[in-house]
PDB file of C-alpha atoms and ligand atoms in Angstrom:
ATOM      1  CA  MET A 202       0.000   0.000   0.000  1.00  0.00           C
ATOM      2  CA  VAL A 203       1.309   3.431  -0.887  1.00  0.00           C
ATOM      3  CA  ASP A 204       0.460   5.963   1.784  1.00  0.00           C
ATOM      4  CA  PRO A 205       1.018   9.513   0.504  1.00  0.00           C
ATOM      5  CA  ASN A 206       1.938  10.681   3.984  1.00  0.00           C
ATOM      6  CA  ARG A 207       4.143   7.884   5.170  1.00  0.00           C
ATOM      7  CA  ALA A 208       7.534   6.646   4.040  1.00  0.00           C
ATOM      8  CA  GLY A 209       8.491   2.982   4.003  1.00  0.00           C
ATOM      9  CA  PRO A 210       9.984   1.140   6.956  1.00  0.00           C
ATOM     10  CA  SER A 211      13.305   2.578   8.188  1.00  0.00           C
ATOM     11  CA  THR A 212      14.619   3.517  11.599  1.00  0.00           C
ATOM     12  CA  VAL A 213      17.671   5.605  12.466  1.00  0.00           C
ATOM     13  CA  VAL A 214      19.466   4.732  15.697  1.00  0.00           C
ATOM     14  CA  THR A 215      22.196   7.053  16.947  1.00  0.00           C
ATOM     15  CA  ALA A 216      24.455   5.796  19.699  1.00  0.00           C
ATOM     16  CA  GLY A 217      27.912   6.838  20.854  1.00  0.00           C
ATOM     17  CA  GLY A 218      28.406   9.127  17.876  1.00  0.00           C
ATOM     18  CA  GLN A 219      27.486   6.392  15.400  1.00  0.00           C
ATOM     19  CA  THR A 220      24.439   6.392  13.150  1.00  0.00           C
ATOM     20  CA  PHE A 221      22.741   3.193  12.098  1.00  0.00           C
ATOM     21  CA  LEU A 222      20.062   2.965   9.452  1.00  0.00           C
ATOM     22  CA  VAL A 223      17.842  -0.064   9.967  1.00  0.00           C
ATOM     23  CA  ASP A 224      16.111  -0.998   6.701  1.00  0.00           C
ATOM     24  CA  CYS A 225      15.701   1.424   3.814  1.00  0.00           C
ATOM     25  CA  GLY A 226      12.120   1.554   2.630  1.00  0.00           C
ATOM     26  CA  ARG A 227      10.452   4.023   0.308  1.00  0.00           C
ATOM     27  CA  GLY A 228      11.568   7.609   0.803  1.00  0.00           C
ATOM     28  CA  VAL A 229      14.155   6.797   3.436  1.00  0.00           C
ATOM     29  CA  LEU A 230      16.671   9.482   2.474  1.00  0.00           C
ATOM     30  CA  MET A 231      14.008  12.193   2.365  1.00  0.00           C
ATOM     31  CA  ARG A 232      12.929  11.298   5.892  1.00  0.00           C
ATOM     32  CA  ALA A 233      16.551  10.870   7.009  1.00  0.00           C
ATOM     33  CA  ALA A 234      17.362  14.348   5.695  1.00  0.00           C
ATOM     34  CA  ALA A 235      14.467  15.743   7.709  1.00  0.00           C
ATOM     35  CA  ALA A 236      15.949  13.990  10.739  1.00  0.00           C
ATOM     36  CA  GLY A 237      19.354  15.530  10.043  1.00  0.00           C
ATOM     37  CA  VAL A 238      20.974  12.368   8.704  1.00  0.00           C
ATOM     38  CA  GLY A 239      22.643  12.178   5.292  1.00  0.00           C
ATOM     39  CA  ALA A 240      23.677   9.044   3.427  1.00  0.00           C
ATOM     40  CA  ALA A 241      27.364   9.931   3.807  1.00  0.00           C
ATOM     41  CA  GLY A 242      26.988  10.049   7.585  1.00  0.00           C
ATOM     42  CA  VAL A 243      25.518   6.585   8.045  1.00  0.00           C
ATOM     43  CA  THR A 244      27.897   4.343  10.011  1.00  0.00           C
ATOM     44  CA  ALA A 245      26.268   1.110   8.832  1.00  0.00           C
ATOM     45  CA  LEU A 246      23.103  -0.096   7.150  1.00  0.00           C
ATOM     46  CA  LEU A 247      21.349  -2.966   8.911  1.00  0.00           C
ATOM     47  CA  LEU A 248      18.748  -4.999   7.023  1.00  0.00           C
ATOM     48  CA  THR A 249      16.200  -7.062   8.960  1.00  0.00           C
ATOM     49  CA  HIS A 250      15.140  -8.934   5.817  1.00  0.00           C
ATOM     50  CA  LEU A 251      14.956  -8.670   2.063  1.00  0.00           C
ATOM     51  CA  HIS A 252      11.243  -7.978   1.567  1.00  0.00           C
ATOM     52  CA  SER A 253      10.994  -5.264  -1.063  1.00  0.00           C
ATOM     53  CA  ASP A 254       9.265  -2.717   1.189  1.00  0.00           C
ATOM     54  CA  HIS A 255      12.293  -2.796   3.511  1.00  0.00           C
ATOM     55  CA  ILE A 256      14.937  -2.379   0.805  1.00  0.00           C
ATOM     56  CA  THR A 257      13.294  -0.362  -1.996  1.00  0.00           C
ATOM     57  CA  ASP A 258      15.679   2.554  -1.576  1.00  0.00           C
ATOM     58  CA  LEU A 259      18.887   0.559  -1.283  1.00  0.00           C
ATOM     59  CA  ALA A 260      20.070   1.942  -4.648  1.00  0.00           C
ATOM     60  CA  ASP A 261      19.397   5.483  -3.439  1.00  0.00           C
ATOM     61  CA  VAL A 262      21.342   4.929  -0.213  1.00  0.00           C
ATOM     62  CA  ILE A 263      24.311   3.437  -2.097  1.00  0.00           C
ATOM     63  CA  THR A 264      24.488   6.032  -4.867  1.00  0.00           C
ATOM     64  CA  THR A 265      23.722   9.077  -2.735  1.00  0.00           C
ATOM     65  CA  ARG A 266      26.406   8.074  -0.264  1.00  0.00           C
ATOM     66  CA  TRP A 267      28.826   7.519  -3.143  1.00  0.00           C
ATOM     67  CA  VAL A 268      28.314  10.891  -4.818  1.00  0.00           C
ATOM     68  CA  SER A 269      28.046  12.888  -1.588  1.00  0.00           C
ATOM     69  CA  SER A 270      31.171  11.505   0.117  1.00  0.00           C
ATOM     70  CA  MET A 271      34.272  13.571  -0.578  1.00  0.00           C
ATOM     71  CA  GLY A 272      36.644  10.646  -0.048  1.00  0.00           C
ATOM     72  CA  PRO A 273      36.585   6.891   0.403  1.00  0.00           C
ATOM     73  CA  ASN A 274      33.564   6.024   2.563  1.00  0.00           C
ATOM     74  CA  PRO A 275      32.709   2.331   2.282  1.00  0.00           C
ATOM     75  CA  LEU A 276      29.215   1.488   3.486  1.00  0.00           C
ATOM     76  CA  PRO A 277      29.015  -1.531   5.792  1.00  0.00           C
ATOM     77  CA  ILE A 278      25.807  -3.439   5.043  1.00  0.00           C
ATOM     78  CA  ILE A 279      24.770  -6.092   7.551  1.00  0.00           C
ATOM     79  CA  GLY A 280      21.888  -8.429   6.816  1.00  0.00           C
ATOM     80  CA  PRO A 281      20.708 -12.006   6.582  1.00  0.00           C
ATOM     81  CA  PRO A 282      22.081 -14.476   4.026  1.00  0.00           C
ATOM     82  CA  GLY A 283      20.985 -13.300   0.591  1.00  0.00           C
ATOM     83  CA  THR A 284      22.000  -9.689   1.313  1.00  0.00           C
ATOM     84  CA  ARG A 285      25.212  -9.953  -0.703  1.00  0.00           C
ATOM     85  CA  ALA A 286      23.379 -11.176  -3.807  1.00  0.00           C
ATOM     86  CA  VAL A 287      20.829  -8.346  -3.512  1.00  0.00           C
ATOM     87  CA  VAL A 288      23.566  -5.733  -3.104  1.00  0.00           C
ATOM     88  CA  GLU A 289      25.539  -7.121  -6.043  1.00  0.00           C
ATOM     89  CA  ALA A 290      22.433  -7.144  -8.242  1.00  0.00           C
ATOM     90  CA  THR A 291      21.682  -3.561  -7.185  1.00  0.00           C
ATOM     91  CA  LEU A 292      25.217  -2.497  -8.104  1.00  0.00           C
ATOM     92  CA  ALA A 293      24.828  -4.300 -11.433  1.00  0.00           C
ATOM     93  CA  ALA A 294      21.605  -2.393 -12.128  1.00  0.00           C
ATOM     94  CA  LEU A 295      23.452   0.823 -11.327  1.00  0.00           C
ATOM     95  CA  GLY A 296      26.185  -0.069 -13.818  1.00  0.00           C
ATOM     96  CA  PRO A 297      25.322   2.577 -16.410  1.00  0.00           C
ATOM     97  CA  ASP A 298      25.038   5.326 -13.778  1.00  0.00           C
ATOM     98  CA  ILE A 299      28.328   4.289 -12.212  1.00  0.00           C
ATOM     99  CA  SER A 300      30.105   4.406 -15.556  1.00  0.00           C
ATOM    100  CA  TYR A 301      28.647   7.850 -16.418  1.00  0.00           C
ATOM    101  CA  ARG A 302      29.784   9.390 -13.155  1.00  0.00           C
ATOM    102  CA  ILE A 303      33.258   7.906 -13.262  1.00  0.00           C
ATOM    103  CA  ALA A 304      33.604   9.211 -16.842  1.00  0.00           C
ATOM    104  CA  HIS A 305      32.314  12.670 -15.924  1.00  0.00           C
ATOM    105  CA  HIS A 306      33.829  13.473 -12.500  1.00  0.00           C
ATOM    106  CA  ALA A 307      37.613  13.621 -12.315  1.00  0.00           C
ATOM    107  CA  ASP A 308      37.552  12.932  -8.577  1.00  0.00           C
ATOM    108  CA  ILE A 309      35.319   9.854  -8.779  1.00  0.00           C
ATOM    109  CA  THR A 310      37.453   6.979  -9.943  1.00  0.00           C
ATOM    110  CA  GLU A 311      35.968   3.995  -8.176  1.00  0.00           C
ATOM    111  CA  PRO A 312      32.470   2.495  -8.049  1.00  0.00           C
ATOM    112  CA  PRO A 313      30.489   2.707  -4.779  1.00  0.00           C
ATOM    113  CA  ALA A 314      32.297   0.889  -1.988  1.00  0.00           C
ATOM    114  CA  VAL A 315      30.226  -1.449   0.135  1.00  0.00           C
ATOM    115  CA  THR A 316      31.226  -4.165   2.562  1.00  0.00           C
ATOM    116  CA  VAL A 317      28.512  -6.767   3.019  1.00  0.00           C
ATOM    117  CA  ARG A 318      28.412  -9.096   5.989  1.00  0.00           C
ATOM    118  CA  GLU A 319      25.737 -11.751   6.370  1.00  0.00           C
ATOM    119  CA  TYR A 320      24.590 -13.167   9.710  1.00  0.00           C
ATOM    120  CA  THR A 321      21.920 -15.422  11.115  1.00  0.00           C
ATOM    121  CA  ASP A 322      22.601 -14.499  14.756  1.00  0.00           C
ATOM    122  CA  GLY A 323      25.257 -13.348  17.204  1.00  0.00           C
ATOM    123  CA  GLN A 324      27.332 -10.211  17.496  1.00  0.00           C
ATOM    124  CA  VAL A 325      27.422  -8.219  14.260  1.00  0.00           C
ATOM    125  CA  TRP A 326      29.066  -4.961  15.394  1.00  0.00           C
ATOM    126  CA  ASP A 327      31.459  -3.902  18.155  1.00  0.00           C
ATOM    127  CA  SER A 328      33.053  -0.508  17.722  1.00  0.00           C
ATOM    128  CA  ASP A 329      33.718   2.396  20.081  1.00  0.00           C
ATOM    129  CA  GLU A 330      31.475   0.969  22.795  1.00  0.00           C
ATOM    130  CA  VAL A 331      28.535   0.317  20.491  1.00  0.00           C
ATOM    131  CA  ARG A 332      27.603  -3.332  20.317  1.00  0.00           C
ATOM    132  CA  ILE A 333      24.994  -4.850  18.014  1.00  0.00           C
ATOM    133  CA  THR A 334      23.616  -8.355  18.339  1.00  0.00           C
ATOM    134  CA  ALA A 335      21.323 -10.116  15.877  1.00  0.00           C
ATOM    135  CA  ALA A 336      18.838 -12.914  16.465  1.00  0.00           C
ATOM    136  CA  PRO A 337      16.607 -14.831  14.076  1.00  0.00           C
ATOM    137  CA  THR A 338      12.916 -13.941  13.948  1.00  0.00           C
ATOM    138  CA  ASP A 339       9.917 -15.737  12.430  1.00  0.00           C
ATOM    139  CA  HIS A 340       8.481 -14.124   9.298  1.00  0.00           C
ATOM    140  CA  ARG A 341       8.165 -17.362   7.341  1.00  0.00           C
ATOM    141  CA  PRO A 342       8.058 -18.062   4.473  1.00  0.00           C
ATOM    142  CA  VAL A 343      10.447 -15.105   4.409  1.00  0.00           C
ATOM    143  CA  GLU A 344      13.687 -16.437   5.875  1.00  0.00           C
ATOM    144  CA  PRO A 345      16.132 -15.925   7.289  1.00  0.00           C
ATOM    145  CA  THR A 346      15.066 -12.728   9.018  1.00  0.00           C
ATOM    146  CA  LEU A 347      16.787 -10.797  11.798  1.00  0.00           C
ATOM    147  CA  ALA A 348      16.094  -8.566  14.759  1.00  0.00           C
ATOM    148  CA  PHE A 349      18.891  -6.328  16.043  1.00  0.00           C
ATOM    149  CA  ARG A 350      19.774  -5.144  19.538  1.00  0.00           C
ATOM    150  CA  ILE A 351      21.899  -2.006  19.645  1.00  0.00           C
ATOM    151  CA  GLU A 352      23.609  -1.223  22.970  1.00  0.00           C
ATOM    152  CA  HIS A 353      25.692   1.672  24.188  1.00  0.00           C
ATOM    153  CA  GLY A 354      26.569   2.768  27.707  1.00  0.00           C
ATOM    154  CA  GLY A 355      23.746   0.881  29.386  1.00  0.00           C
ATOM    155  CA  ALA A 356      21.112   1.996  26.875  1.00  0.00           C
ATOM    156  CA  SER A 357      19.614  -0.500  24.466  1.00  0.00           C
ATOM    157  CA  VAL A 358      17.063  -0.679  21.686  1.00  0.00           C
ATOM    158  CA  VAL A 359      15.781  -3.712  19.820  1.00  0.00           C
ATOM    159  CA  LEU A 360      14.525  -3.495  16.258  1.00  0.00           C
ATOM    160  CA  ALA A 361      12.203  -6.450  15.710  1.00  0.00           C
ATOM    161  CA  GLY A 362      11.431  -6.007  12.024  1.00  0.00           C
ATOM    162  CA  ASP A 363       8.535  -8.079  10.655  1.00  0.00           C
ATOM    163  CA  THR A 364       7.905 -11.161  12.768  1.00  0.00           C
ATOM    164  CA  VAL A 365       5.387 -13.152  14.703  1.00  0.00           C
ATOM    165  CA  PRO A 366       6.130 -13.638  18.398  1.00  0.00           C
ATOM    166  CA  CYS A 367       9.058 -16.003  18.937  1.00  0.00           C
ATOM    167  CA  ALA A 368      11.376 -17.037  21.752  1.00  0.00           C
ATOM    168  CA  THR A 369      14.478 -15.756  19.995  1.00  0.00           C
ATOM    169  CA  LEU A 370      13.023 -12.231  19.849  1.00  0.00           C
ATOM    170  CA  ASP A 371      11.909 -12.454  23.487  1.00  0.00           C
ATOM    171  CA  ASP A 372      15.468 -13.363  24.472  1.00  0.00           C
ATOM    172  CA  LEU A 373      17.077 -10.642  22.366  1.00  0.00           C
ATOM    173  CA  ALA A 374      14.713  -7.983  23.727  1.00  0.00           C
ATOM    174  CA  ARG A 375      15.015  -8.999  27.384  1.00  0.00           C
ATOM    175  CA  GLY A 376      15.381  -5.912  29.571  1.00  0.00           C
ATOM    176  CA  ALA A 377      15.902  -3.526  26.644  1.00  0.00           C
ATOM    177  CA  GLY A 378      15.159   0.157  26.973  1.00  0.00           C
ATOM    178  CA  ALA A 379      12.954   0.096  23.890  1.00  0.00           C
ATOM    179  CA  LEU A 380      11.489  -2.345  21.402  1.00  0.00           C
ATOM    180  CA  VAL A 381      10.652  -1.023  17.938  1.00  0.00           C
ATOM    181  CA  HIS A 382       8.139  -3.455  16.454  1.00  0.00           C
ATOM    182  CA  THR A 383       6.271  -3.521  13.149  1.00  0.00           C
ATOM    183  CA  VAL A 384       2.561  -4.158  13.699  1.00  0.00           C
ATOM    184  CA  ILE A 385      -0.689  -4.813  11.938  1.00  0.00           C
ATOM    185  CA  ARG A 386      -4.257  -4.418  13.162  1.00  0.00           C
ATOM    186  CA  LYS A 387      -5.475  -7.973  12.755  1.00  0.00           C
ATOM    187  CA  ASP A 388      -8.995  -6.945  13.711  1.00  0.00           C
ATOM    188  CA  LEU A 389      -9.082  -4.586  10.710  1.00  0.00           C
ATOM    189  CA  VAL A 390      -7.062  -6.618   8.222  1.00  0.00           C
ATOM    190  CA  GLU A 391      -9.315  -9.653   8.809  1.00  0.00           C
ATOM    191  CA  GLN A 392     -12.246  -7.641   7.479  1.00  0.00           C
ATOM    192  CA  MET A 393     -10.553  -6.580   4.267  1.00  0.00           C
ATOM    193  CA  PRO A 394     -12.118  -8.133   1.183  1.00  0.00           C
ATOM    194  CA  ALA A 395      -8.902  -8.972  -0.678  1.00  0.00           C
ATOM    195  CA  GLN A 396      -7.329 -12.309   0.219  1.00  0.00           C
ATOM    196  CA  ARG A 397      -3.944 -10.928  -0.845  1.00  0.00           C
ATOM    197  CA  ILE A 398      -4.150  -8.394   1.972  1.00  0.00           C
ATOM    198  CA  ARG A 399      -5.408 -10.996   4.442  1.00  0.00           C
ATOM    199  CA  ASP A 400      -2.377 -13.110   3.533  1.00  0.00           C
ATOM    200  CA  ILE A 401      -0.250 -10.801   5.722  1.00  0.00           C
ATOM    201  CA  LEU A 402      -2.089 -11.953   8.857  1.00  0.00           C
ATOM    202  CA  ASP A 403      -0.028 -15.077   9.359  1.00  0.00           C
ATOM    203  CA  TYR A 404       3.471 -13.591   9.334  1.00  0.00           C
ATOM    204  CA  HIS A 405       3.149 -10.285  11.175  1.00  0.00           C
ATOM    205  CA  SER A 406       2.500  -9.455  14.817  1.00  0.00           C
ATOM    206  CA  SER A 407      -0.712  -7.717  15.765  1.00  0.00           C
ATOM    207  CA  VAL A 408      -0.499  -4.739  18.094  1.00  0.00           C
ATOM    208  CA  GLU A 409      -1.484  -7.043  20.957  1.00  0.00           C
ATOM    209  CA  GLN A 410       1.174  -9.608  20.019  1.00  0.00           C
ATOM    210  CA  ALA A 411       3.915  -6.976  19.792  1.00  0.00           C
ATOM    211  CA  ALA A 412       2.792  -5.656  23.165  1.00  0.00           C
ATOM    212  CA  GLY A 413       2.911  -9.215  24.520  1.00  0.00           C
ATOM    213  CA  THR A 414       6.498  -9.525  23.347  1.00  0.00           C
ATOM    214  CA  ALA A 415       7.337  -6.213  25.022  1.00  0.00           C
ATOM    215  CA  ALA A 416       5.746  -7.413  28.260  1.00  0.00           C
ATOM    216  CA  ARG A 417       7.482 -10.808  28.281  1.00  0.00           C
ATOM    217  CA  ALA A 418      10.818  -9.170  27.524  1.00  0.00           C
ATOM    218  CA  GLY A 419      10.293  -6.519  30.188  1.00  0.00           C
ATOM    219  CA  VAL A 420      11.216  -3.553  28.005  1.00  0.00           C
ATOM    220  CA  ASP A 421      10.544   0.005  29.138  1.00  0.00           C
ATOM    221  CA  THR A 422       9.136   1.423  25.910  1.00  0.00           C
ATOM    222  CA  LEU A 423       7.327  -0.118  22.946  1.00  0.00           C
ATOM    223  CA  VAL A 424       7.465   1.800  19.677  1.00  0.00           C
ATOM    224  CA  LEU A 425       4.876   0.678  17.127  1.00  0.00           C
ATOM    225  CA  THR A 426       5.784   1.182  13.484  1.00  0.00           C
ATOM    226  CA  HIS A 427       5.048   0.026   9.914  1.00  0.00           C
ATOM    227  CA  TYR A 428       1.299   0.124  10.626  1.00  0.00           C
ATOM    228  CA  VAL A 429      -1.060  -1.872   8.433  1.00  0.00           C
ATOM    229  CA  PRO A 430      -3.607  -0.572   7.691  1.00  0.00           C
ATOM    230  CA  PRO A 431      -2.385   3.017   7.956  1.00  0.00           C
ATOM    231  CA  LEU A 432      -3.139   4.635  11.286  1.00  0.00           C
ATOM    232  CA  MET A 433      -5.885   7.142  10.552  1.00  0.00           C
ATOM    233  CA  PRO A 434      -6.034  10.408  12.492  1.00  0.00           C
ATOM    234  CA  GLY A 435      -8.336   9.933  15.451  1.00  0.00           C
ATOM    235  CA  GLN A 436      -7.538   6.212  15.844  1.00  0.00           C
ATOM    236  CA  GLU A 437      -4.488   6.747  18.044  1.00  0.00           C
ATOM    237  CA  ASP A 438      -6.305   5.863  21.255  1.00  0.00           C
ATOM    238  CA  GLN A 439      -7.523   2.565  19.779  1.00  0.00           C
ATOM    239  CA  TRP A 440      -3.974   1.554  18.862  1.00  0.00           C
ATOM    240  CA  ARG A 441      -2.676   2.570  22.274  1.00  0.00           C
ATOM    241  CA  ALA A 442      -5.480   0.717  24.052  1.00  0.00           C
ATOM    242  CA  LEU A 443      -4.735  -2.515  22.167  1.00  0.00           C
ATOM    243  CA  ALA A 444      -1.104  -2.279  23.245  1.00  0.00           C
ATOM    244  CA  ALA A 445      -1.917  -1.213  26.796  1.00  0.00           C
ATOM    245  CA  ALA A 446      -4.102  -4.292  27.272  1.00  0.00           C
ATOM    246  CA  GLU A 447      -0.939  -6.429  27.092  1.00  0.00           C
ATOM    247  CA  PHE A 448       1.861  -4.081  28.122  1.00  0.00           C
ATOM    248  CA  ALA A 449       2.031  -1.699  31.066  1.00  0.00           C
ATOM    249  CA  GLY A 450       5.059   0.309  29.874  1.00  0.00           C
ATOM    250  CA  ARG A 451       5.322   3.387  27.687  1.00  0.00           C
ATOM    251  CA  VAL A 452       3.848   3.040  24.195  1.00  0.00           C
ATOM    252  CA  GLU A 453       4.916   5.337  21.370  1.00  0.00           C
ATOM    253  CA  LEU A 454       3.189   5.475  17.995  1.00  0.00           C
ATOM    254  CA  GLY A 455       6.005   5.574  15.489  1.00  0.00           C
ATOM    255  CA  ASP A 456       4.772   8.166  13.057  1.00  0.00           C
ATOM    256  CA  ASP A 457       7.358   9.369  10.533  1.00  0.00           C
ATOM    257  CA  LEU A 458      10.125  11.398  12.186  1.00  0.00           C
ATOM    258  CA  LEU A 459       9.128  10.426  15.727  1.00  0.00           C
ATOM    259  CA  ARG A 460      12.190  10.627  17.972  1.00  0.00           C
ATOM    260  CA  VAL A 461      12.481   8.493  21.084  1.00  0.00           C
ATOM    261  CA  ARG A 462      15.283   9.018  23.559  1.00  0.00           C
ATOM    262  CA  ILE A 463      16.453   6.000  25.560  1.00  0.00           C
ATOM    263  CA  GLY A 464      18.641   5.806  28.626  1.00  0.00           C
TER     264      GLY A 464
HETATM  265 ZN1   ZN B 536       8.444  -8.363   5.638  1.00  0.00          ZN
HETATM  266 ZN1   ZN B 537       7.368  -5.132   6.006  1.00  0.00          ZN
END
């Protein structure tokens, strides 16, 4: 669904002077710019999975970083197995553009530099006191899929991505400051006439399920994002009430450009 007022799924996490972009859905660099983050300033791109809505703007992130960096600035890309093939295919599709720019700009002599690392779980980042751990989630038949926990100086945030409740996410999120979770309103999606829409019911968490995960994991704050169907103005209290029925902590509705401070 294309929502004229909402960009695709992406979250920026800043910690210890580092900036992580988690997923890169539609319009990510426009929203990032509004949040004061440019492609050249991203420390690493983390991908929860390779569903198109989470990676549509990968080409934009790669090329914009390339042309806006004034020196070598390789982009670390961390994702599940399959990420390397997607990145290589994206670079192949950008082949003409890359050749034009190298031919035209005297100071651009190399194609975009990326370093891809694929993981299924475990520690994926440890630099200047920022540590990132990945764990598998359950978004089958999409697999493998990852959630990430980013930690710095006692503060922590977990990015769940698209998943149904699972023990591996509960463990990763245990005691975190915040859990950012994609959610659908199952009560509304169930009533939609198109089976293709109802297909999403079996591999996403409802608001209540995401709140249940937050409660089991004992997080402080639950941030709901990637709403399906779109959250209409005036419905905010309904969404909050569904979460509050399962989770007693702070609930934030992750509208575009919402900022949440942790720790
Ligand atoms: Zn997905
Ligand atoms: Zn999604």
